[in-house]
Coordinates of C-alpha atoms in Angstrom, one line a residue:
M1 CA -60.5 77.1 32.5
I2 CA -62.2 80.4 31.9
S3 CA -66.0 80.1 32.3
G4 CA -68.9 82.4 31.7
P5 CA -72.6 82.1 30.7
L6 CA -72.9 79.2 28.3
T7 CA -69.1 79.4 27.7
S8 CA -66.2 77.2 28.6
I9 CA -62.9 78.0 27.0
A10 CA -59.4 76.7 27.7
A11 CA -57.3 79.6 29.1
P12 CA -54.4 79.2 26.7
D13 CA -56.6 79.3 23.6
F14 CA -58.6 82.3 24.9
L15 CA -55.4 84.2 25.7
K16 CA -53.8 83.4 22.4
V17 CA -56.9 84.8 20.6
R18 CA -57.0 88.0 22.6
L19 CA -53.2 88.4 22.3
T20 CA -53.4 88.0 18.6
M21 CA -56.2 90.6 18.3
Y22 CA -54.2 93.1 20.5
I23 CA -50.9 92.6 18.6
A24 CA -52.6 92.7 15.2
K25 CA -53.8 96.3 15.9
L26 CA -50.1 97.3 16.4
T27 CA -49.0 95.8 13.1
P28 CA -48.8 97.5 9.6
R29 CA -51.7 97.3 7.2
W30 CA -50.4 94.3 5.3
T31 CA -49.3 92.2 8.3
V32 CA -51.6 89.4 9.3
L33 CA -51.0 87.3 12.3
A34 CA -52.1 83.8 11.5
F35 CA -50.2 81.7 14.0
L36 CA -53.6 80.4 15.3
A37 CA -54.5 79.0 11.9
L38 CA -54.5 75.2 11.8
P39 CA -53.5 72.9 8.9
L40 CA -56.6 72.5 6.7
A41 CA -57.9 69.1 5.8
A42 CA -60.0 68.4 2.7
G43 CA -63.5 69.7 3.3
T44 CA -62.6 71.9 6.2
V45 CA -65.4 74.1 7.3
R46 CA -64.8 77.6 8.7
I47 CA -67.2 80.3 10.0
I48 CA -66.0 83.7 8.9
Q49 CA -67.1 86.3 11.3
T50 CA -66.6 90.0 10.5
N51 CA -66.3 92.5 13.3
S52 CA -67.7 95.8 12.2
A53 CA -66.3 98.1 14.9
G54 CA -62.7 96.8 14.5
D55 CA -60.2 95.9 11.8
D56 CA -60.1 92.1 12.5
V57 CA -62.1 89.2 11.1
S58 CA -62.5 86.1 13.3
I59 CA -62.1 82.6 11.9
I60 CA -64.1 80.0 13.8
D61 CA -63.6 76.2 13.6
P62 CA -67.1 74.7 14.0
G63 CA -65.5 71.4 15.1
T64 CA -64.2 72.9 18.3
N65 CA -66.3 76.1 18.4
K66 CA -63.1 78.2 19.0
V67 CA -61.5 81.1 17.1
V68 CA -58.6 79.5 15.3
G69 CA -57.4 82.5 13.2
I70 CA -57.6 86.2 12.8
I71 CA -57.4 88.4 9.7
S72 CA -56.1 91.8 10.6
G73 CA -56.0 95.2 8.8
I74 CA -59.5 95.4 7.3
E75 CA -61.1 98.6 8.6
V76 CA -64.8 98.4 9.3
N77 CA -65.1 95.0 7.6
H78 CA -68.6 94.3 6.5
G79 CA -69.4 91.4 4.1
A80 CA -67.4 88.2 3.4
A81 CA -67.4 85.5 0.7
A82 CA -65.2 82.5 0.1
A83 CA -63.8 81.2 -3.3
P84 CA -65.3 77.8 -4.2
D85 CA -61.8 76.4 -4.6
G86 CA -60.9 77.4 -1.1
S87 CA -58.0 79.7 -2.1
R88 CA -59.3 83.1 -1.0
Y89 CA -61.7 85.0 1.2
Y90 CA -63.1 88.3 0.0
V91 CA -64.0 91.0 2.5
S92 CA -65.6 94.4 1.9
D93 CA -63.6 97.1 3.6
E94 CA -65.8 100.1 4.5
G95 CA -62.8 102.1 5.8
R96 CA -61.1 102.2 2.4
S97 CA -64.0 101.5 0.0
T98 CA -62.3 98.4 -1.3
L99 CA -62.8 94.7 -1.7
D100 CA -59.9 93.0 0.1
V101 CA -58.6 89.6 -1.1
V102 CA -57.3 87.3 1.6
D103 CA -55.2 84.1 1.2
T104 CA -56.9 81.4 3.2
K105 CA -53.6 79.7 4.1
T106 CA -51.7 82.7 5.4
L107 CA -54.7 84.8 6.3
R108 CA -52.8 87.7 4.6
V109 CA -54.5 90.5 2.7
T110 CA -52.9 90.2 -0.8
R111 CA -54.8 92.8 -2.7
S112 CA -57.3 95.7 -2.2
I113 CA -59.5 96.4 -5.1
P114 CA -60.9 99.9 -5.4
L115 CA -64.7 100.1 -5.6
S116 CA -67.1 102.8 -7.0
G117 CA -68.3 103.8 -3.5
H118 CA -68.8 102.7 0.1
P119 CA -69.5 99.0 0.3
N120 CA -71.8 96.9 2.4
N121 CA -72.4 93.2 2.0
I122 CA -71.2 91.0 -0.9
G123 CA -72.0 87.8 -2.8
I124 CA -70.1 85.4 -5.0
S125 CA -71.0 83.5 -8.2
K126 CA -71.2 79.8 -8.0
D127 CA -68.2 79.3 -10.2
G128 CA -66.2 81.9 -8.1
K129 CA -65.5 84.1 -11.1
R130 CA -67.4 87.1 -10.0
V131 CA -67.9 88.9 -6.6
Y132 CA -70.9 91.2 -6.4
V133 CA -70.5 94.1 -4.0
S134 CA -73.3 96.2 -2.5
I135 CA -72.5 99.9 -3.0
A136 CA -74.3 101.7 -0.1
V137 CA -74.3 105.2 -1.5
A138 CA -76.7 107.0 -3.9
P139 CA -77.7 106.5 -6.6
G140 CA -77.0 102.8 -5.9
A141 CA -75.1 100.1 -7.7
V142 CA -73.8 96.6 -7.5
D143 CA -70.0 96.5 -8.3
V144 CA -68.8 93.5 -10.2
V145 CA -65.3 92.2 -9.5
D146 CA -63.6 89.7 -11.8
T147 CA -61.7 87.3 -9.6
G148 CA -59.3 86.4 -12.5
S149 CA -58.0 89.9 -13.1
L150 CA -58.9 91.0 -9.5
E151 CA -60.3 94.2 -10.9
K152 CA -63.7 95.9 -10.8
V153 CA -65.1 95.4 -14.3
K154 CA -68.6 96.8 -14.0
S155 CA -71.1 98.7 -11.9
I156 CA -74.7 97.7 -12.3
P157 CA -77.0 100.7 -11.6
V158 CA -79.9 100.0 -9.3
K159 CA -82.6 102.1 -7.6
G160 CA -81.3 103.1 -4.2
A161 CA -78.1 102.5 -2.2
V162 CA -77.6 98.7 -1.8
H163 CA -77.4 97.1 1.7
N164 CA -77.2 93.4 0.9
T165 CA -76.4 91.4 -2.3
Y166 CA -76.9 87.7 -2.8
V167 CA -76.5 85.1 -5.5
T168 CA -79.6 82.7 -5.6
P169 CA -79.0 79.1 -4.7
D170 CA -79.1 78.0 -8.4
G171 CA -76.6 80.7 -9.3
K172 CA -78.8 82.3 -12.0
Y173 CA -79.6 85.6 -10.3
V174 CA -78.0 88.3 -8.2
V175 CA -80.5 89.9 -5.8
A176 CA -79.8 93.3 -4.3
G177 CA -81.8 95.0 -1.6
S178 CA -82.0 98.7 -0.9
I179 CA -83.0 100.3 2.4
Q180 CA -83.3 103.8 1.0
G181 CA -84.9 102.8 -2.3
K182 CA -87.2 100.2 -0.7
T183 CA -86.5 97.9 -3.7
I184 CA -85.5 94.4 -4.5
T185 CA -83.5 94.3 -7.7
V186 CA -83.1 90.9 -9.4
I187 CA -80.2 90.8 -11.8
D188 CA -79.6 88.1 -14.5
Q189 CA -76.2 86.7 -13.6
K190 CA -75.3 85.9 -17.2
T191 CA -76.0 89.3 -18.6
E192 CA -75.4 91.2 -15.4
E193 CA -78.4 93.4 -16.2
P194 CA -81.5 93.9 -14.1
A195 CA -84.3 91.4 -14.9
W196 CA -87.0 92.8 -12.6
V197 CA -87.5 95.1 -9.7
L198 CA -90.0 95.0 -6.8
D199 CA -90.9 98.2 -5.0
M200 CA -91.8 97.7 -1.3
D201 CA -93.3 99.9 1.4
L202 CA -90.3 99.5 3.7
G203 CA -86.5 99.4 3.3
I204 CA -85.0 96.0 2.4
R205 CA -82.8 94.3 5.0
P206 CA -81.4 90.7 4.9
M207 CA -82.9 88.1 2.6
A208 CA -82.9 84.3 2.3
F209 CA -84.2 81.9 -0.4
L210 CA -86.4 78.8 -0.6
T211 CA -86.0 76.7 -3.7
N212 CA -88.3 74.5 -5.8
P213 CA -87.6 70.8 -6.2
D214 CA -85.6 71.6 -9.4
G215 CA -83.3 74.0 -7.5
S216 CA -84.9 77.2 -9.0
T217 CA -85.9 80.0 -6.6
K218 CA -89.4 79.7 -5.2
W219 CA -89.6 82.4 -2.6
I220 CA -87.5 85.3 -1.3
F221 CA -87.8 86.0 2.5
A222 CA -87.0 89.6 3.1
Q223 CA -86.6 91.4 6.4
L224 CA -87.8 95.0 6.3
S225 CA -87.0 98.2 8.2
A226 CA -88.8 98.7 11.5
L227 CA -90.5 95.2 11.2
N228 CA -89.9 92.5 13.7
G229 CA -90.6 89.9 11.1
F230 CA -90.3 89.3 7.4
A231 CA -92.0 89.4 4.0
V232 CA -92.4 86.5 1.6
I233 CA -92.0 87.3 -2.1
D234 CA -93.0 84.8 -4.8
F235 CA -90.1 84.7 -7.3
A236 CA -92.2 83.7 -10.3
T237 CA -94.8 86.4 -10.0
H238 CA -92.6 89.1 -8.4
K239 CA -95.2 89.7 -5.8
E240 CA -95.3 89.8 -2.0
I241 CA -97.6 86.9 -0.9
N242 CA -97.2 87.0 2.9
R243 CA -95.9 89.1 5.8
I244 CA -95.0 87.4 9.0
K245 CA -94.7 89.2 12.4
L246 CA -92.5 87.4 14.9
P247 CA -94.1 86.3 18.2
D248 CA -94.7 88.8 20.9
L249 CA -92.3 88.8 23.9
P250 CA -93.2 86.5 26.8
S251 CA -94.9 88.3 29.7
G252 CA -92.3 90.1 31.8
K253 CA -89.6 90.1 29.2
K254 CA -88.5 93.6 28.1
P255 CA -87.6 94.3 24.4
Y256 CA -83.9 95.0 23.6
L257 CA -84.0 98.4 22.0
Y258 CA -80.4 99.0 21.0
G259 CA -78.5 98.1 17.9
G260 CA -79.7 97.5 14.3
N261 CA -83.0 96.6 12.8
E262 CA -85.7 94.9 14.8
S263 CA -85.2 91.7 12.9
H264 CA -81.9 91.3 11.0
G265 CA -80.4 88.0 9.8
M266 CA -82.1 84.8 8.5
A267 CA -81.2 81.5 6.8
V268 CA -82.8 78.4 5.3
T269 CA -81.4 75.0 6.3
S270 CA -79.9 72.9 3.5
D271 CA -82.8 70.5 3.5
G272 CA -85.2 73.4 2.8
K273 CA -87.4 72.5 5.8
T274 CA -86.5 75.2 8.3
L275 CA -86.2 79.0 8.3
I276 CA -84.2 80.6 11.1
V277 CA -84.9 84.3 11.8
N278 CA -83.1 86.7 14.2
S279 CA -84.9 89.1 16.4
R280 CA -82.9 92.0 18.0
L281 CA -86.1 93.1 19.8
N282 CA -86.7 89.7 21.4
T283 CA -83.0 88.8 21.9
A284 CA -83.8 85.5 20.3
I285 CA -83.9 83.4 17.1
Y286 CA -87.1 81.8 15.8
F287 CA -87.5 78.6 13.9
Y288 CA -90.2 78.3 11.2
S289 CA -91.2 75.1 9.3
L290 CA -91.2 75.3 5.5
P291 CA -93.2 75.8 3.4
D292 CA -96.1 76.3 5.8
L293 CA -94.3 78.9 7.9
K294 CA -95.4 77.6 11.3
V295 CA -93.4 78.6 14.4
L296 CA -91.5 75.6 15.7
G297 CA -89.8 77.2 18.6
S298 CA -87.2 79.7 19.7
T299 CA -84.1 80.2 21.8
E300 CA -82.5 83.2 23.4
V301 CA -79.1 84.3 22.1
G302 CA -76.8 87.2 22.8
R303 CA -77.9 90.9 22.6
S304 CA -78.7 92.3 19.2
P305 CA -78.4 89.2 17.0
D306 CA -77.5 90.6 13.6
W307 CA -76.7 87.7 11.2
V308 CA -76.8 83.9 11.0
T309 CA -75.0 81.3 9.0
L310 CA -75.4 77.5 9.0
T311 CA -73.0 74.6 8.7
P312 CA -73.3 72.8 5.4
D313 CA -75.4 70.0 6.9
G314 CA -77.9 72.6 8.3
K315 CA -77.5 71.1 11.9
T316 CA -75.8 74.1 13.6
A317 CA -76.5 77.8 13.4
Y318 CA -73.9 80.5 14.2
V319 CA -75.6 83.8 15.3
A320 CA -73.6 87.0 15.5
N321 CA -74.5 88.9 18.6
A322 CA -73.5 92.5 17.8
A323 CA -74.1 94.0 21.2
S324 CA -72.5 91.0 23.1
N325 CA -69.3 90.7 21.0
S326 CA -70.0 87.0 20.7
V327 CA -71.3 84.3 18.4
S328 CA -74.1 82.0 19.7
V329 CA -73.8 78.3 18.6
V330 CA -77.3 76.8 18.3
D331 CA -78.3 73.2 17.7
V332 CA -81.1 73.5 15.1
K333 CA -82.8 70.1 15.9
S334 CA -83.2 70.8 19.6
M335 CA -83.5 74.6 19.1
K336 CA -81.0 75.1 22.0
E337 CA -78.0 77.3 22.4
I338 CA -74.9 75.2 22.9
T339 CA -72.2 77.8 23.7
R340 CA -71.1 81.4 23.0
I341 CA -67.8 82.2 21.3
P342 CA -66.1 85.5 22.2
V343 CA -65.1 87.4 19.0
G344 CA -64.2 91.0 18.1
E345 CA -66.0 94.3 18.4
V346 CA -69.6 94.4 17.2
P347 CA -69.8 91.2 15.1
K348 CA -72.3 91.4 12.3
R349 CA -72.1 89.5 9.0
N350 CA -70.9 86.0 8.9
I351 CA -70.6 83.2 6.3
T352 CA -69.8 79.5 6.1
A353 CA -66.7 78.6 4.1
V354 CA -65.9 75.1 2.9
L355 CA -62.2 74.8 1.9
P356 CA -61.6 71.8 -0.4

């Protein structure tokens, strides 16, 4: 066994993963080594972890908490999305300004779709027919990729270069956040035209959503530049209604000052009862009750937590530790870190994929 802090990994598996990552860097652009991938059963869940300082994407099995596959050849991979039918992953490629299409069975990149500019994060429509790509250069846009033709079919102009793009839980809106423009642009998914825009005082970082009982969007939670916390936006009135600062560090604990924004990455559990918020400054994640936004607790994770995704049942969180090259696995109920999974260089965005 190879052991480390909060980690216990069988040596053969660990060596196979590292060997795959090493060999993958020596292979041509279109070669993907997928010998670690396991046969997929119906309803298989995978955590897709992009590694922003490399050209590989780690595939994690939440059943074993091990890396079971690697996608290679995507330079400076940023955002990821999964087709609802389980046939493809989509990954934004900053190195080539493309949206790369990956076969989920072979983990092979099958197509690279040129975009209008340098991409950041991506979102996918509920029916899987559209992928929405953040274009992170001025004047700002959300590129629309049709997954039938695998072509960019539209660029939606927005105010400011776009950092993150989401589709609301009900699938009715696409929400784009701009750091430079300090704006949240809400786009009607049917017309693919802006419905409303909210100007903020700080740049927009990651977002998450709370729904009403009927599934419509109630609130947007938005992390902001240079804020160790988040804002709460009422979706119906288009107004900020609250701003939450994360708890101060305990006495004697020094802030971690390296990496991305002070607070970057958040998620709402599937039952709508808990908001999970990363803090790079505090090297921790915090748990807030919903809708009253009371602090339930926290747990330390790796350095510079940058993103978080949840298993479909909302019981387990996977936190990308950008400065530790690992993913923390956290039990939501107990608010405790279970283990850390070694991944590639500077892991940031991650998603949960359910493969039917």
